[in-house]
Amino acid sequence: MLIIASNNKHKISELKSILSGSGFKVITMAEAGFFHNIEETGNTFEENAVLKARSIALQKHTFVFADDSGLEVEALDYRPGVYSARYAGEGASDMDKINKLLHELKGKTNRRARFVSVIAISRPDGSVDTFRGEVHGKIIDAPRGINGFGYDPVFVPEGYDKTFAELEEAIKNSISHRAKSTAKMLKVISSY
């Protein structure tokens, strides 16, 4: 059994889809009886993922994995980065975040960006392994597509002409940053 250390319903859905067929039973924090919010106080994706996974693993005495992820845009000195979810302020909508991003990119020709996912898996004793996945691409001028969440409508991965929000779920879930970090995690935890 693996507990997902997240309250983000979109992230939970995506991770459960990626992990379906892995042989692991995946449950949410709420399903495990953990209802506390875990503040992301780290300066890196790795620090935040470890913080989330370890805090629940030590209390629940089981395997817990956490994903911290975000968008890094080269022309913005790799912002929003670890602040991707709060980029336009606490409680801002996905469209608010996209609008802020597009406003800051106005007039810039360099649109290179990458999505980063770091998964931390914590054992019941608090020891942790981390796995990083990245997908490179570019930011387009206006949102396209209705699938996905976050910055998906403005991110076109390398080798594609569609945004993450336009791609079929199965395709996105096979090439995404989360798919890459999860695949690395599964290789290691199968030996636990």
GROMACS .gro file of C-alpha atoms in nm:
model
  192
    1MET     CA    1   0.000   0.000   0.000
    2LEU     CA    2   0.117   0.352  -0.084
    3ILE     CA    3  -0.029   0.673   0.055
    4ILE     CA    4  -0.024   0.979  -0.171
    5ALA     CA    5   0.075   1.282   0.038
    6SER     CA    6  -0.143   1.534  -0.143
    7ASN     CA    7  -0.480   1.703  -0.114
    8ASN     CA    8  -0.469   1.821  -0.477
    9LYS     CA    9  -0.749   1.628  -0.646
   10HIS     CA   10  -0.603   1.680  -0.996
   11LYS     CA   11  -0.260   1.556  -0.890
   12ILE     CA   12  -0.411   1.258  -0.706
   13SER     CA   13  -0.615   1.163  -1.012
   14GLU     CA   14  -0.313   1.189  -1.242
   15LEU     CA   15  -0.089   0.988  -1.010
   16LYS     CA   16  -0.351   0.717  -0.959
   17SER     CA   17  -0.388   0.691  -1.336
   18ILE     CA   18  -0.011   0.668  -1.388
   19LEU     CA   19   0.018   0.405  -1.112
   20SER     CA   20  -0.278   0.194  -1.225
   21GLY     CA   21  -0.150  -0.147  -1.319
   22SER     CA   22   0.161  -0.108  -1.102
   23GLY     CA   23   0.038  -0.368  -0.853
   24PHE     CA   24   0.040  -0.119  -0.566
   25LYS     CA   25  -0.276  -0.019  -0.383
   26VAL     CA   26  -0.272   0.362  -0.379
   27ILE     CA   27  -0.478   0.560  -0.128
   28THR     CA   28  -0.508   0.927  -0.045
   29MET     CA   29  -0.414   1.100   0.279
   30ALA     CA   30  -0.783   1.132   0.365
   31GLU     CA   31  -0.844   0.762   0.301
   32ALA     CA   32  -0.555   0.692   0.540
   33GLY     CA   33  -0.711   0.915   0.806
   34PHE     CA   34  -0.459   1.200   0.771
   35PHE     CA   35  -0.637   1.533   0.743
   36HIS     CA   36  -0.364   1.784   0.831
   37ASN     CA   37  -0.223   2.027   0.579
   38ILE     CA   38   0.151   2.002   0.534
   39GLU     CA   39   0.313   2.337   0.469
   40GLU     CA   40   0.561   2.342   0.184
   41THR     CA   41   0.843   2.539   0.342
   42GLY     CA   42   1.129   2.401   0.133
   43ASN     CA   43   1.330   2.596  -0.122
   44THR     CA   44   1.343   2.311  -0.373
   45PHE     CA   45   1.106   2.053  -0.513
   46GLU     CA   46   1.313   1.787  -0.337
   47GLU     CA   47   1.285   1.953   0.005
   48ASN     CA   48   0.907   1.993  -0.024
   49ALA     CA   49   0.848   1.637  -0.145
   50VAL     CA   50   1.059   1.493   0.137
   51LEU     CA   51   0.886   1.710   0.396
   52LYS     CA   52   0.540   1.590   0.288
   53ALA     CA   53   0.628   1.219   0.255
   54ARG     CA   54   0.828   1.191   0.576
   55SER     CA   55   0.580   1.374   0.798
   56ILE     CA   56   0.300   1.129   0.713
   57ALA     CA   57   0.518   0.815   0.705
   58LEU     CA   58   0.641   0.876   1.059
   59GLN     CA   59   0.284   0.915   1.185
   60LYS     CA   60   0.120   0.635   0.984
   61HIS     CA   61   0.414   0.389   0.995
   62THR     CA   62   0.379   0.296   0.630
   63PHE     CA   63   0.513   0.387   0.286
   64VAL     CA   64   0.415   0.735   0.171
   65PHE     CA   65   0.500   0.914  -0.148
   66ALA     CA   66   0.473   1.281  -0.228
   67ASP     CA   67   0.514   1.477  -0.547
   68ASP     CA   68   0.629   1.835  -0.553
   69SER     CA   69   0.623   1.977  -0.897
   70GLY     CA   70   0.606   2.294  -1.095
   71LEU     CA   71   0.685   2.488  -1.405
   72GLU     CA   72   1.024   2.650  -1.465
   73VAL     CA   73   1.045   2.912  -1.741
   74GLU     CA   74   1.392   2.997  -1.867
   75ALA     CA   75   1.318   3.363  -1.955
   76LEU     CA   76   1.180   3.422  -1.604
   77ASP     CA   77   1.492   3.292  -1.428
   78TYR     CA   78   1.313   2.956  -1.385
   79ARG     CA   79   1.012   3.104  -1.208
   80PRO     CA   80   0.752   3.016  -1.097
   81GLY     CA   81   0.938   2.701  -0.981
   82VAL     CA   82   0.847   2.582  -0.631
   83TYR     CA   83   0.593   2.867  -0.614
   84SER     CA   84   0.397   2.743  -0.919
   85ALA     CA   85   0.080   2.671  -0.720
   86ARG     CA   86   0.093   3.008  -0.542
   87TYR     CA   87   0.235   3.212  -0.831
   88ALA     CA   88  -0.062   3.449  -0.854
   89GLY     CA   89  -0.130   3.441  -0.480
   90GLU     CA   90  -0.299   3.201  -0.239
   91GLY     CA   91  -0.628   3.071  -0.373
   92ALA     CA   92  -0.568   3.200  -0.726
   93SER     CA   93  -0.731   3.001  -1.005
   94ASP     CA   94  -0.535   2.816  -1.271
   95MET     CA   95  -0.639   3.087  -1.519
   96ASP     CA   96  -0.509   3.359  -1.283
   97LYS     CA   97  -0.171   3.183  -1.274
   98ILE     CA   98  -0.166   3.140  -1.652
   99ASN     CA   99  -0.256   3.506  -1.705
  100LYS     CA  100   0.023   3.620  -1.473
  101LEU     CA  101   0.271   3.393  -1.652
  102LEU     CA  102   0.168   3.516  -1.997
  103HIS     CA  103   0.182   3.879  -1.880
  104GLU     CA  104   0.539   3.832  -1.753
  105LEU     CA  105   0.638   3.664  -2.080
  106LYS     CA  106   0.488   3.938  -2.299
  107GLY     CA  107   0.750   4.055  -2.548
  108LYS     CA  108   0.994   3.775  -2.466
  109THR     CA  109   1.101   3.550  -2.751
  110ASN     CA  110   1.255   3.278  -2.535
  111ARG     CA  111   0.960   3.059  -2.438
  112ARG     CA  112   1.158   2.751  -2.330
  113ALA     CA  113   1.023   2.588  -2.016
  114ARG     CA  114   1.016   2.261  -1.831
  115PHE     CA  115   0.781   2.087  -1.596
  116VAL     CA  116   0.963   1.927  -1.302
  117SER     CA  117   0.833   1.657  -1.070
  118VAL     CA  118   1.019   1.523  -0.770
  119ILE     CA  119   0.870   1.223  -0.598
  120ALA     CA  120   0.987   1.136  -0.251
  121ILE     CA  121   0.901   0.799  -0.104
  122SER     CA  122   0.939   0.760   0.268
  123ARG     CA  123   0.960   0.430   0.445
  124PRO     CA  124   0.791   0.380   0.782
  125ASP     CA  125   1.122   0.463   0.957
  126GLY     CA  126   1.143   0.802   0.783
  127SER     CA  127   1.424   0.715   0.541
  128VAL     CA  128   1.357   0.868   0.199
  129ASP     CA  129   1.444   0.819  -0.166
  130THR     CA  130   1.377   1.089  -0.427
  131PHE     CA  131   1.316   1.063  -0.800
  132ARG     CA  132   1.319   1.353  -1.046
  133GLY     CA  133   1.139   1.373  -1.379
  134GLU     CA  134   1.139   1.657  -1.629
  135VAL     CA  135   0.966   1.730  -1.955
  136HIS     CA  136   1.094   2.014  -2.171
  137GLY     CA  137   0.886   2.229  -2.400
  138LYS     CA  138   0.767   2.584  -2.457
  139ILE     CA  139   0.502   2.827  -2.341
  140ILE     CA  140   0.256   2.943  -2.606
  141ASP     CA  141   0.083   3.282  -2.624
  142ALA     CA  142  -0.270   3.174  -2.531
  143PRO     CA  143  -0.432   2.875  -2.356
  144ARG     CA  144  -0.549   2.581  -2.565
  145GLY     CA  145  -0.731   2.266  -2.459
  146ILE     CA  146  -0.963   2.158  -2.182
  147ASN     CA  147  -0.784   1.862  -2.023
  148GLY     CA  148  -0.534   1.865  -1.742
  149PHE     CA  149  -0.486   2.140  -1.489
  150GLY     CA  150  -0.247   2.415  -1.383
  151TYR     CA  151  -0.029   2.539  -1.667
  152ASP     CA  152  -0.120   2.249  -1.902
  153PRO     CA  153  -0.314   2.474  -2.147
  154VAL     CA  154  -0.003   2.684  -2.228
  155PHE     CA  155   0.270   2.415  -2.225
  156VAL     CA  156   0.364   2.234  -2.546
  157PRO     CA  157   0.608   1.946  -2.482
  158GLU     CA  158   0.902   1.896  -2.719
  159GLY     CA  159   0.811   1.676  -3.014
  160TYR     CA  160   0.441   1.768  -3.003
  161ASP     CA  161   0.228   2.046  -3.149
  162LYS     CA  162  -0.044   2.017  -2.885
  163THR     CA  163  -0.048   2.150  -2.530
  164PHE     CA  164  -0.070   1.911  -2.237
  165ALA     CA  165  -0.435   2.021  -2.211
  166GLU     CA  166  -0.500   1.911  -2.571
  167LEU     CA  167  -0.326   1.573  -2.549
  168GLU     CA  168  -0.518   1.259  -2.469
  169GLU     CA  169  -0.476   1.164  -2.103
  170ALA     CA  170  -0.296   0.840  -2.189
  171ILE     CA  171  -0.038   1.026  -2.399
  172LYS     CA  172   0.020   1.297  -2.142
  173ASN     CA  173   0.049   1.039  -1.864
  174SER     CA  174   0.315   0.851  -2.061
  175ILE     CA  175   0.542   1.151  -2.134
  176SER     CA  176   0.487   1.388  -1.841
  177HIS     CA  177   0.729   1.487  -1.569
  178ARG     CA  178   0.519   1.284  -1.321
  179ALA     CA  179   0.527   0.980  -1.548
  180LYS     CA  180   0.907   1.002  -1.557
  181SER     CA  181   0.957   1.047  -1.181
  182THR     CA  182   0.699   0.777  -1.106
  183ALA     CA  183   0.866   0.528  -1.343
  184LYS     CA  184   1.197   0.584  -1.161
  185MET     CA  185   1.025   0.534  -0.825
  186LEU     CA  186   0.857   0.210  -0.934
  187LYS     CA  187   1.191   0.060  -1.042
  188VAL     CA  188   1.330   0.114  -0.694
  189ILE     CA  189   1.032   0.033  -0.473
  190SER     CA  190   0.967  -0.298  -0.644
  191SER     CA  191   1.277  -0.414  -0.453
  192TYR     CA  192   1.152  -0.294  -0.110
   0.00000   0.00000   0.00000
